[in-house]
Coordinates of C-alpha atoms (C1' of nucleotides) in Angstrom, one line a residue:
Chain B
M12 CA -52.2 42.5 -63.2
Q13 CA -52.1 39.4 -61.3
L14 CA -54.0 40.0 -57.8
S15 CA -53.7 38.0 -54.7
E16 CA -56.6 36.1 -53.0
Q17 CA -57.2 39.3 -50.6
E18 CA -57.0 41.9 -53.4
E19 CA -59.7 39.7 -55.3
I20 CA -61.8 39.5 -51.9
R21 CA -61.7 43.4 -51.7
R22 CA -62.5 43.9 -55.1
A23 CA -65.8 41.7 -54.5
S24 CA -66.4 43.7 -51.5
L25 CA -66.3 46.7 -53.4
Q26 CA -68.9 45.5 -56.0
Q27 CA -71.0 44.5 -53.2
I28 CA -71.0 47.9 -51.3
R29 CA -72.1 49.2 -55.2
E30 CA -74.9 46.9 -55.0
L31 CA -76.1 48.3 -51.6
G32 CA -76.5 51.6 -53.0
I33 CA -73.3 53.0 -51.4
D34 CA -70.7 54.9 -53.0
P35 CA -67.4 53.6 -52.0
Y36 CA -65.6 56.8 -53.0
P37 CA -68.3 59.7 -52.3
P38 CA -67.4 63.2 -53.9
E39 CA -68.8 65.3 -51.1
L40 CA -67.0 66.9 -48.3
Y41 CA -67.1 65.4 -44.8
P42 CA -67.2 67.5 -42.2
V43 CA -64.6 66.6 -39.7
S44 CA -64.5 68.4 -36.4
H45 CA -61.8 67.2 -34.6
L46 CA -58.8 65.1 -34.3
S47 CA -58.0 61.7 -32.6
K48 CA -55.4 63.5 -30.5
E49 CA -57.6 66.7 -29.3
I50 CA -60.3 64.3 -28.1
L51 CA -57.7 62.0 -26.3
E52 CA -56.1 65.2 -24.7
G53 CA -59.2 67.2 -24.0
F54 CA -61.9 64.6 -23.0
E55 CA -60.3 64.0 -19.6
T56 CA -60.7 67.8 -18.5
D57 CA -63.4 69.2 -20.5
P58 CA -65.9 65.8 -21.2
D59 CA -68.7 68.3 -22.2
D60 CA -66.9 69.4 -25.0
Y61 CA -66.8 66.1 -26.7
K62 CA -70.4 65.5 -26.9
T63 CA -70.7 65.5 -30.4
V64 CA -67.8 64.6 -32.7
C65 CA -66.8 63.6 -36.3
I66 CA -63.7 62.4 -37.4
A67 CA -62.0 60.7 -39.9
G68 CA -59.1 58.5 -41.0
R69 CA -58.1 55.2 -42.0
L70 CA -59.6 51.9 -40.3
M71 CA -56.5 50.3 -38.7
Q72 CA -58.1 47.4 -36.6
K73 CA -61.3 45.6 -36.4
R74 CA -62.4 43.9 -33.0
I75 CA -66.1 42.4 -33.6
M76 CA -67.7 41.1 -30.5
G77 CA -71.3 39.9 -32.3
K78 CA -73.6 42.8 -32.2
A79 CA -70.9 45.4 -31.2
S80 CA -67.2 46.0 -31.9
F81 CA -64.4 48.1 -30.9
A82 CA -62.1 49.6 -34.1
E83 CA -59.4 51.8 -34.2
L84 CA -59.2 54.9 -36.6
Q85 CA -56.2 56.5 -37.4
D86 CA -56.1 60.1 -38.6
S87 CA -52.9 62.4 -39.1
A88 CA -52.6 63.0 -35.8
G89 CA -52.8 59.6 -34.1
R90 CA -55.3 56.7 -33.2
I91 CA -58.5 56.7 -31.3
Q92 CA -60.6 53.6 -30.6
I93 CA -64.3 53.7 -31.6
Y94 CA -67.2 51.9 -30.4
V95 CA -69.5 50.8 -32.9
S96 CA -72.7 49.0 -31.8
R97 CA -75.0 47.4 -34.4
D98 CA -78.4 49.1 -33.0
D99 CA -76.6 52.7 -33.0
I100 CA -75.7 52.8 -36.4
A101 CA -78.1 50.5 -38.6
H102 CA -82.1 51.4 -38.2
D103 CA -83.5 49.0 -41.0
E104 CA -84.7 45.2 -40.3
E105 CA -81.6 44.0 -41.7
K106 CA -79.2 46.1 -39.9
T107 CA -77.5 46.2 -43.1
L108 CA -74.6 49.1 -42.3
Y109 CA -73.4 46.8 -39.6
N110 CA -73.9 43.4 -40.3
K111 CA -73.1 43.7 -44.0
L112 CA -71.2 47.1 -44.2
F113 CA -69.0 47.4 -40.8
K114 CA -68.9 43.5 -40.4
K115 CA -68.2 42.0 -43.7
L116 CA -67.2 44.8 -46.3
L117 CA -65.3 47.4 -44.3
D118 CA -61.5 46.4 -44.4
I119 CA -58.4 47.4 -42.5
G120 CA -57.1 50.4 -44.5
D121 CA -60.3 52.0 -45.7
Y122 CA -61.0 55.6 -45.0
I123 CA -64.1 55.8 -42.9
G124 CA -65.6 59.1 -41.2
V125 CA -67.5 58.6 -38.0
K126 CA -70.2 60.8 -36.0
G127 CA -70.6 60.4 -32.3
Y128 CA -69.6 61.1 -28.8
A129 CA -66.5 60.9 -26.6
F130 CA -66.7 58.6 -23.8
K131 CA -64.7 56.4 -21.5
T132 CA -64.8 52.2 -21.7
K133 CA -65.1 50.4 -18.6
T134 CA -61.5 49.9 -18.5
G135 CA -60.8 53.7 -18.9
Q136 CA -59.8 54.4 -22.5
T137 CA -61.1 57.5 -24.4
S138 CA -63.0 56.3 -27.1
V139 CA -66.0 57.5 -29.7
H140 CA -69.2 56.0 -29.8
V141 CA -70.2 55.8 -33.2
T142 CA -73.7 56.9 -34.0
E143 CA -73.5 57.5 -37.7
L144 CA -70.6 55.7 -40.1
T145 CA -69.7 56.5 -43.3
L146 CA -67.4 55.0 -45.8
L147 CA -65.1 57.5 -47.4
S148 CA -62.8 55.5 -49.7
K149 CA -62.4 52.0 -50.1
S150 CA -58.9 50.2 -49.9
V151 CA -58.5 47.3 -52.5
K152 CA -54.7 46.4 -51.4
P153 CA -54.2 45.1 -47.8
L154 CA -51.6 47.0 -45.9
P155 CA -49.0 45.4 -43.4
I156 CA -50.6 44.9 -40.3
V157 CA -48.3 46.1 -37.4
K158 CA -49.3 45.4 -33.7
T159 CA -48.0 47.0 -30.6
D160 CA -49.1 45.2 -27.2
D161 CA -49.6 46.6 -23.7
E162 CA -45.6 46.6 -23.0
G163 CA -44.8 48.5 -26.0
N164 CA -43.6 45.7 -28.0
V165 CA -43.9 46.1 -31.6
H166 CA -45.1 42.7 -33.6
D167 CA -44.7 42.0 -37.1
A168 CA -42.9 45.5 -37.8
F169 CA -42.8 46.9 -41.1
T170 CA -38.9 47.6 -41.4
D171 CA -37.7 46.3 -44.8
P172 CA -35.8 49.6 -46.0
E173 CA -36.3 49.0 -49.5
L174 CA -40.4 48.2 -49.0
R175 CA -40.5 51.6 -46.6
Y176 CA -38.6 53.7 -49.4
R177 CA -40.6 52.5 -52.0
Q178 CA -43.6 52.7 -50.8
R179 CA -43.4 55.8 -48.4
Y180 CA -47.3 55.9 -48.2
V181 CA -47.4 52.3 -46.5
D182 CA -44.3 53.3 -44.0
L183 CA -45.8 56.5 -42.8
T184 CA -49.4 54.9 -42.4
V185 CA -48.1 51.9 -40.3
N186 CA -45.5 53.6 -38.6
P187 CA -46.6 56.6 -37.7
Q188 CA -43.0 57.2 -35.4
Y189 CA -41.5 58.2 -38.7
R190 CA -44.0 61.1 -39.5
D191 CA -42.0 62.9 -36.9
I192 CA -38.7 63.1 -38.8
F193 CA -40.7 64.9 -41.8
L194 CA -42.7 67.0 -39.1
K195 CA -39.2 68.1 -37.8
R196 CA -37.6 68.6 -41.4
S197 CA -40.8 70.9 -42.2
K198 CA -40.4 73.0 -39.0
L199 CA -36.6 73.3 -39.6
I200 CA -36.9 74.7 -42.9
T201 CA -39.6 77.3 -41.3
L202 CA -37.5 78.2 -38.6
M203 CA -34.6 79.2 -41.0
R204 CA -37.0 81.1 -43.6
N205 CA -38.6 83.3 -40.4
F206 CA -35.1 83.7 -39.1
F207 CA -33.9 85.1 -42.5
N208 CA -37.2 87.0 -43.4
E209 CA -37.0 88.9 -39.9
K210 CA -33.6 90.3 -41.0
N211 CA -35.0 91.4 -44.4
W212 CA -33.1 88.9 -46.6
L213 CA -35.0 87.6 -49.7
E214 CA -36.0 84.5 -50.5
V215 CA -35.1 83.6 -54.3
E216 CA -35.6 81.4 -57.1
T217 CA -32.5 80.9 -59.5
P218 CA -32.1 78.1 -62.6
I219 CA -32.1 74.8 -62.1
L220 CA -31.3 74.2 -65.6
Q221 CA -27.8 75.9 -66.2
P222 CA -25.7 76.2 -69.6
I223 CA -22.5 76.1 -67.3
H224 CA -22.4 73.8 -64.5
G225 CA -20.9 76.3 -62.1
G226 CA -20.0 77.1 -58.3
A227 CA -19.2 73.7 -57.1
A228 CA -16.9 70.8 -58.2
A229 CA -19.1 67.4 -59.1
R230 CA -20.3 65.8 -62.3
P231 CA -23.6 66.9 -63.5
F232 CA -26.5 65.3 -65.0
E233 CA -27.0 66.6 -68.6
T234 CA -30.1 67.1 -70.6
H235 CA -31.1 68.8 -73.8
H236 CA -33.3 71.7 -75.0
N237 CA -34.9 70.7 -77.9
A238 CA -36.1 74.5 -79.1
L239 CA -32.5 76.0 -78.5
D240 CA -31.0 72.6 -79.4
I241 CA -28.3 73.3 -76.8
P242 CA -27.1 71.0 -74.0
L243 CA -28.3 71.8 -70.5
F244 CA -27.0 71.0 -67.0
M245 CA -29.0 70.0 -63.9
R246 CA -27.4 72.6 -61.3
I247 CA -24.9 71.2 -59.0
A248 CA -25.1 74.6 -57.1
N249 CA -26.4 78.1 -57.1
E250 CA -23.9 80.2 -56.0
L251 CA -22.9 82.0 -59.1
Y252 CA -26.3 83.2 -59.8
L253 CA -26.9 84.3 -56.1
K254 CA -24.0 86.3 -56.4
R255 CA -25.1 88.0 -59.7
L256 CA -28.1 89.1 -57.6
I257 CA -25.8 90.6 -54.6
V258 CA -24.2 92.2 -57.8
A259 CA -28.0 93.3 -58.9
G260 CA -28.2 95.2 -55.5
F261 CA -30.1 93.0 -52.9
D262 CA -28.5 93.2 -49.5
G263 CA -29.2 89.5 -48.8
V264 CA -30.6 86.6 -50.7
Y265 CA -31.1 83.2 -49.9
E266 CA -32.7 79.8 -51.8
F267 CA -33.6 76.4 -50.7
A268 CA -32.6 74.7 -53.5
K269 CA -32.3 71.4 -54.9
M270 CA -28.6 70.1 -56.0
F271 CA -28.1 67.6 -58.3
R272 CA -24.8 65.7 -58.7
N273 CA -24.6 62.8 -60.9
E274 CA -22.3 60.7 -58.4
G275 CA -22.6 57.6 -56.0
M276 CA -25.3 57.0 -53.8
D277 CA -25.1 55.7 -50.1
R278 CA -26.5 56.6 -46.9
T279 CA -25.1 60.4 -46.8
H280 CA -25.6 60.7 -50.8
N281 CA -28.7 61.1 -53.2
P282 CA -28.6 62.5 -56.4
E283 CA -30.8 65.3 -55.4
F284 CA -30.1 67.1 -52.4
T285 CA -31.5 70.3 -50.5
A286 CA -28.8 72.9 -49.8
M287 CA -29.8 76.4 -48.5
E288 CA -27.5 78.9 -49.5
I289 CA -27.5 82.8 -48.4
Y290 CA -25.5 85.8 -49.4
V291 CA -25.2 89.0 -47.4
A292 CA -23.6 92.1 -48.7
Y293 CA -21.0 94.3 -46.6
K294 CA -20.2 91.3 -44.2
D295 CA -17.5 88.8 -43.9
Y296 CA -16.9 85.2 -42.7
I297 CA -16.4 86.2 -39.1
W298 CA -19.5 88.1 -38.8
M299 CA -21.1 84.7 -40.7
M300 CA -19.9 82.5 -38.0
E301 CA -21.9 84.4 -35.5
M302 CA -24.9 84.0 -37.4
V303 CA -24.6 80.5 -38.1
E304 CA -24.1 79.6 -34.5
T305 CA -27.1 81.7 -33.7
L306 CA -29.3 80.1 -36.2
I307 CA -28.3 76.4 -35.4
E308 CA -29.2 77.1 -31.7
H309 CA -32.2 78.8 -32.8
I310 CA -33.0 75.5 -34.5
A311 CA -32.1 73.1 -31.8
V312 CA -34.3 75.1 -29.3
G313 CA -37.1 75.7 -31.9
L314 CA -37.3 71.8 -32.7
H315 CA -36.8 70.4 -29.5
G316 CA -36.8 73.2 -26.7
K317 CA -33.2 72.7 -25.5
T318 CA -29.7 73.1 -26.9
A319 CA -28.0 69.8 -25.7
L320 CA -29.3 66.8 -28.0
Q321 CA -28.4 63.2 -28.0
V322 CA -26.9 62.2 -31.5
G323 CA -26.0 58.6 -31.6
E324 CA -23.8 57.9 -28.8
Q325 CA -22.8 61.4 -28.4
T326 CA -24.7 64.3 -26.4
I327 CA -24.2 67.3 -28.8
E328 CA -24.1 71.1 -27.2
F329 CA -25.6 73.5 -29.9
K330 CA -25.4 76.5 -27.6
A331 CA -23.5 79.4 -29.3
P332 CA -20.7 80.2 -29.4
Y333 CA -18.7 77.5 -31.1
K334 CA -15.0 76.5 -31.1
R335 CA -12.8 78.4 -33.8
I336 CA -9.8 76.8 -35.0
S337 CA -7.7 77.2 -38.5
M338 CA -7.5 74.3 -40.5
Y339 CA -3.6 74.1 -39.8
D340 CA -4.1 74.3 -36.3
A341 CA -6.5 71.6 -36.1
I342 CA -4.2 69.3 -37.9
N343 CA -1.6 70.0 -35.6
E344 CA -3.9 69.6 -32.7
Y345 CA -6.1 66.7 -33.4
G346 CA -3.1 65.1 -36.1
G347 CA 0.0 66.1 -34.4
L348 CA 1.2 67.1 -37.6
D349 CA 2.7 70.2 -38.4
I350 CA 2.0 71.4 -42.1
S351 CA 2.6 74.9 -41.9
G352 CA 6.1 74.8 -43.8
M353 CA 5.6 71.6 -46.1
D354 CA 5.5 72.1 -49.8
E355 CA 3.8 69.9 -52.3
A356 CA 6.2 67.2 -52.4
A357 CA 6.6 67.1 -48.6
L358 CA 2.8 66.8 -48.1
Y359 CA 2.8 64.1 -50.8
A360 CA 5.5 62.2 -49.0
E361 CA 3.5 62.6 -45.5
C362 CA 0.2 61.4 -47.1
K363 CA 2.2 58.2 -48.6
K364 CA 3.8 57.6 -45.3
R365 CA 0.4 57.5 -43.5
H366 CA -1.1 55.3 -46.2
I367 CA -3.7 58.2 -47.1
D368 CA -5.0 57.6 -50.6
V369 CA -3.5 60.2 -53.0
D370 CA -2.2 60.6 -56.7
E371 CA -0.3 63.1 -58.8
T372 CA -3.3 64.8 -60.0
M373 CA -3.7 66.7 -56.4
G374 CA -2.5 69.8 -55.6
R375 CA -1.3 71.2 -52.4
G376 CA -4.7 72.3 -51.6
K377 CA -6.5 68.8 -52.2
L378 CA -3.3 67.3 -50.1
I379 CA -4.2 69.1 -47.0
D380 CA -7.8 68.6 -47.5
E381 CA -6.9 64.6 -47.7
I382 CA -4.8 64.8 -44.5
F383 CA -7.3 66.9 -42.8
G384 CA -10.1 64.2 -43.6
E385 CA -7.9 61.4 -42.2
L386 CA -6.6 63.0 -39.2
V387 CA -9.2 65.3 -37.9
E388 CA -12.8 65.0 -39.4
A389 CA -14.0 62.1 -37.2
Q390 CA -13.0 64.0 -34.0
L391 CA -15.1 67.1 -34.5
I392 CA -17.9 65.8 -32.4
Q393 CA -18.9 69.1 -30.8
P394 CA -19.7 71.9 -33.1
T395 CA -16.6 73.5 -34.4
Y396 CA -15.5 75.8 -37.1
I397 CA -12.4 74.9 -39.2
T398 CA -11.1 78.2 -40.8
D399 CA -8.9 79.4 -43.4
Y400 CA -8.4 76.8 -46.0
P401 CA -5.7 76.4 -48.8
I402 CA -6.5 78.8 -51.8
E403 CA -5.9 76.0 -54.2
M404 CA -9.3 74.5 -53.8
T405 CA -11.4 77.3 -53.1
P406 CA -11.7 79.3 -56.2
L407 CA -14.5 81.6 -55.1
A408 CA -13.4 83.0 -51.5
K409 CA -11.4 86.1 -51.2
K410 CA -7.8 85.7 -50.1
H411 CA -7.0 85.7 -46.5
R412 CA -6.6 89.4 -45.0
T413 CA -3.2 88.4 -43.2
E414 CA -2.2 84.8 -44.0
E415 CA -0.5 84.2 -47.2
G416 CA -1.8 81.0 -49.2
L417 CA -5.2 80.6 -47.5
V418 CA -8.7 82.3 -48.1
E419 CA -11.2 83.5 -45.7
R420 CA -13.3 80.2 -45.4
F421 CA -15.2 78.3 -42.8
E422 CA -16.8 74.8 -42.7
L423 CA -18.8 73.9 -39.4
F424 CA -18.4 70.3 -38.4
V425 CA -20.8 68.6 -36.1
N426 CA -20.7 64.9 -35.1
G427 CA -17.5 64.5 -37.4
K428 CA -19.6 65.4 -40.5
E429 CA -19.4 68.9 -42.4
I430 CA -22.8 70.8 -42.0
A431 CA -22.1 74.5 -43.2
N432 CA -19.5 75.8 -45.7
A433 CA -19.1 79.7 -46.0
Y434 CA -16.5 82.3 -47.6
T435 CA -15.8 85.8 -47.5
E436 CA -16.7 86.1 -51.0
L437 CA -14.3 86.7 -53.7
N438 CA -15.3 90.1 -55.2
D439 CA -11.9 91.0 -57.1
P440 CA -12.8 90.4 -60.7
I441 CA -9.2 90.4 -61.7
D442 CA -8.3 87.8 -59.0
Q443 CA -11.5 85.7 -59.8
R444 CA -10.3 85.3 -63.5
E445 CA -7.4 84.0 -62.2
R446 CA -8.5 81.7 -60.0
F447 CA -10.7 80.0 -62.7
M448 CA -7.5 79.8 -64.8
D449 CA -5.9 78.0 -61.8
Q450 CA -8.9 75.8 -61.9
L451 CA -8.4 75.2 -65.7
K452 CA -4.6 74.0 -65.0
L453 CA -5.7 71.4 -62.2
A454 CA -8.4 70.2 -65.0
E455 CA -5.7 70.0 -67.6
R456 CA -3.7 68.1 -64.9
G457 CA -6.5 65.5 -64.5
D458 CA -8.4 66.9 -61.5
D459 CA -11.9 66.1 -62.8
E460 CA -13.3 68.2 -59.8
A461 CA -12.0 71.3 -60.7
M462 CA -14.3 74.1 -61.6
A463 CA -15.5 75.5 -64.7
L464 CA -15.2 79.1 -66.0
D465 CA -18.3 81.0 -66.2
E466 CA -17.8 84.1 -68.3
D467 CA -21.2 85.9 -67.6
F468 CA -20.3 85.7 -63.8
L469 CA -17.0 87.2 -64.4
R470 CA -18.7 90.0 -66.4
S471 CA -21.1 90.6 -63.5
M472 CA -18.3 91.0 -61.0
E473 CA -16.4 93.5 -63.1
Y474 CA -19.6 95.8 -62.7
G475 CA -18.9 95.8 -59.0
M476 CA -19.7 93.4 -56.4
P477 CA -19.8 94.5 -53.0
P478 CA -18.0 92.7 -50.2
T479 CA -20.1 89.7 -49.1
S480 CA -20.2 86.7 -47.1
G481 CA -21.9 83.5 -48.4
L482 CA -23.1 80.4 -46.7
G483 CA -24.2 77.0 -47.7
I484 CA -25.7 74.4 -45.6
G485 CA -26.5 70.8 -46.4
I486 CA -30.5 71.0 -45.3
D487 CA -30.6 67.0 -45.5
R488 CA -27.7 66.5 -43.2
L489 CA -28.9 68.9 -41.0
V490 CA -32.0 67.4 -40.4
M491 CA -30.3 64.0 -40.2
L492 CA -28.5 65.8 -37.2
M493 CA -31.4 67.4 -35.5
T494 CA -33.4 64.0 -35.5
N495 CA -30.6 61.7 -35.0
Q496 CA -30.9 59.7 -38.1
S497 CA -27.8 58.2 -39.7
S498 CA -29.1 57.6 -43.2
I499 CA -30.3 60.3 -45.2
Q500 CA -33.0 58.0 -46.8
E501 CA -34.7 58.7 -43.4
V502 CA -35.0 62.4 -44.0
L503 CA -36.0 62.1 -47.6
F504 CA -39.7 61.2 -48.3
F505 CA -38.8 59.4 -51.8
P506 CA -35.1 58.5 -51.9
Q507 CA -33.6 57.5 -55.2
M508 CA -34.1 53.9 -55.8
K509 CA -33.4 51.5 -58.7
P510 CA -36.2 51.0 -60.8
E511 CA -38.2 48.0 -59.3
V512 CA -37.4 44.8 -61.4
Q513 CA -41.1 44.7 -62.4
Q514 CA -41.0 48.1 -64.4
K515 CA -37.8 47.4 -66.1
Q516 CA -39.3 44.3 -67.6
E517 CA -42.4 45.9 -69.0
E518 CA -40.3 48.9 -70.4
E519 CA -38.2 45.9 -72.2
K520 CA -41.2 44.7 -73.9
E521 CA -42.2 48.2 -74.9
Chain E
rG8 C1' -16.3 49.8 -56.6
rA9 C1' -14.9 45.9 -52.8
rU10 C1' -16.0 42.1 -48.8
rC11 C1' -19.8 40.0 -45.8
rG12 C1' -25.3 39.1 -45.6
rC13 C1' -30.3 38.6 -46.6
rU14 C1' -34.4 37.2 -50.7
rU15 C1' -39.8 31.1 -48.3
rA16 C1' -48.1 32.9 -48.0
rG17 C1' -50.8 39.8 -48.3
rC18 C1' -47.2 41.1 -43.4
rU19 C1' -43.4 39.2 -39.9
rC20 C1' -40.8 35.2 -39.8
rA21 C1' -39.2 29.4 -38.7
rG22 C1' -37.8 25.4 -41.9
rC23 C1' -32.1 20.4 -38.8
rU24 C1' -27.4 16.0 -41.8
rG25 C1' -30.8 17.0 -49.1
rG26 C1' -36.7 13.3 -48.5
rU27 C1' -41.6 17.0 -51.6
rA28 C1' -44.0 23.5 -46.9
rG29 C1' -44.6 25.7 -41.7
rA30 C1' -46.4 29.6 -37.6
rG31 C1' -48.5 34.1 -35.9
rC32 C1' -51.0 38.2 -37.8
rA33 C1' -54.2 39.2 -42.3
rA34 C1' -58.3 36.6 -45.2
rC35 C1' -62.5 33.6 -45.9
rG36 C1' -67.1 30.9 -42.7
rC37 C1' -69.6 30.4 -38.1
rC38 C1' -70.4 32.1 -32.5
rC39 C1' -69.8 36.4 -29.5
rU40 C1' -72.8 43.9 -26.7
rU41 C1' -67.0 47.2 -23.1
rU42 C1' -62.6 44.9 -26.5
rU43 C1' -57.7 46.4 -27.0
rA44 C1' -51.5 42.0 -29.9
rA45 C1' -59.6 40.6 -28.3
rG46 C1' -61.1 35.4 -27.9
rG47 C1' -63.6 30.4 -29.5
rC48 C1' -64.3 26.8 -33.6
rG49 C1' -63.3 26.0 -38.7
rU50 C1' -61.3 26.7 -43.9
rG51 C1' -58.4 28.4 -48.1
rG52 C1' -53.6 30.6 -49.6
rG53 C1' -47.1 29.2 -51.8
rU54 C1' -43.2 30.6 -59.7
rC55 C1' -39.4 28.9 -51.9
rC56 C1' -35.9 36.2 -56.2
rU57 C1' -34.3 34.4 -61.1
rG58 C1' -31.4 31.0 -64.8
rG59 C1' -28.4 26.8 -65.3
rG60 C1' -26.0 22.5 -62.6
rU61 C1' -25.1 18.1 -59.0
rU62 C1' -28.8 14.2 -57.4
rC63 C1' -33.2 9.2 -57.5
rG64 C1' -34.8 13.5 -55.4
rA65 C1' -33.2 20.7 -54.0
rG66 C1' -36.5 25.8 -50.2
rC67 C1' -31.7 23.4 -48.5
rC68 C1' -25.5 21.9 -52.1
rC69 C1' -22.5 24.1 -56.6
rC70 C1' -22.1 28.0 -60.5
rA71 C1' -24.1 32.7 -62.7
rG72 C1' -27.3 37.1 -62.5
rA73 C1' -30.9 40.6 -60.0
rG74 C1' -32.6 43.2 -55.7
rC75 C1' -31.8 45.0 -50.8
rG76 C1' -28.9 45.8 -46.4
rA77 C1' -24.3 46.5 -43.5
rU78 C1' -19.2 47.6 -43.6
rC79 C1' -15.0 50.0 -46.2
rA80 C1' -13.2 53.4 -50.3
rC81 C1' -15.0 58.7 -53.2
rC82 C1' -18.3 62.7 -53.6
rA83 C1' -22.4 67.4 -50.1

RNA sequence: GAUCGCUUAGCUCAGCUGGUAGAGCAACGCCCUUUUAAGGCGUGGGUCCUGGGUUCGAGCCCCAGAGCGAUCACCA
């Protein structure tokens, strides 16, 4: 391994630390008593509570002034200045702990622990006066140095997306502002989970490795089970398993599920992504719309304390209820096109006329979907339910109670993007079998997104499935919306990346 | 997949019409007991993404490739 000059120097420092009899990676716990933030916020009003504090974190800056120094210690909650004076931490003749360890051998990035007392410097900054300094873990690789001046200008920012995503640990260390996105992501999931649990719906886990990749239309990742000698697919959806659990007699089941789709990657698509799917018995899609808008409002308030959020250029109002409009009416209202009387040939001609990219493999439903995507989607900024989709593209939803050729389905659009998708679930096993057959016909016609037939799923439905409404929410996209991020990579700790060049070469050697 | 752009020190970036590599931070040495983008003096550090080509001479021009980004198209 080729080491840089600075890496060589840090390894040499490591050796010298050991020679001083100091373990650079001590095993025992460190008795942390406070977070930086607690001291910064609390010292002002209750200075007596901070006469002995013990904090730990990374050393992020050293300002040495001879026999005394200021430094900055960064922990999970933020940064605090520490004051280190020679005679307070070193008591031997040589003042080893200060002159050698602190001044020479500690580097930016090292984990240290300090004990001391909070005080205010003469410029009024709350700091910790160190009386005892402990090295907790030596860093042998230099971090990027990001500095912020008095006016808040960031200097030498660590912004290269490739490095930020590949080395997220560095990103979150030197760019602590991004931590908030992930804290909000976690909180959002907790808010949803608590919301569902209060209603006594059951959180479940269903198979990721599936013999048939059903429940959605997408190309799967394929793998192989050695002992059974069969192919298995990483799930592209979990819908058919959750419905089996509704058949089994649970009133409500939900799962936060990683899905895997072997398709393109860009700023809104990652090969693995998180969906939340929920199925509730004895409900329909109208009930589900009320549930979803209550949930989304609850999330906005839980994360931000308010319902109106700034997303990009737009201010979005998440307060329920949301506008509801059928797909046909939306195409008419937003696109000025009445498709209610059009057959497949007329729709195809209309697409061609408008230069919408279509081909002969597309059935009526798919053509309408294309028109909708082209004419309407981008205009749906405020939360809007689009309801009642063509039957052809929705093989798992129940036929509409009054409208011929439609199903009871809605999608929730916000800021021009789909956030949620829900149905009154099809529970008629004879109809369900016919729908799968129609999908097979579409597949024969060349539609590679047509859905595969799952005999065991049909068998479960034949035993009897209660009327049910089901919902899927793209968690990554919801987090993007709620944290005002425009790329999925910013809301995933470890977005999928191409292998690093260095690794590739090493693999080729093997 | 298409078009455009980027890739130079550990990090952030300059580098003119082609003439042999620069700054700030970081590092190293020295000074400094209330600094805060700490400061002062000094020092070291580079396969200029890779491989070809043109040229007396390439970080710069040409060709091919890689990685990354932006925009567009498709999937959630």
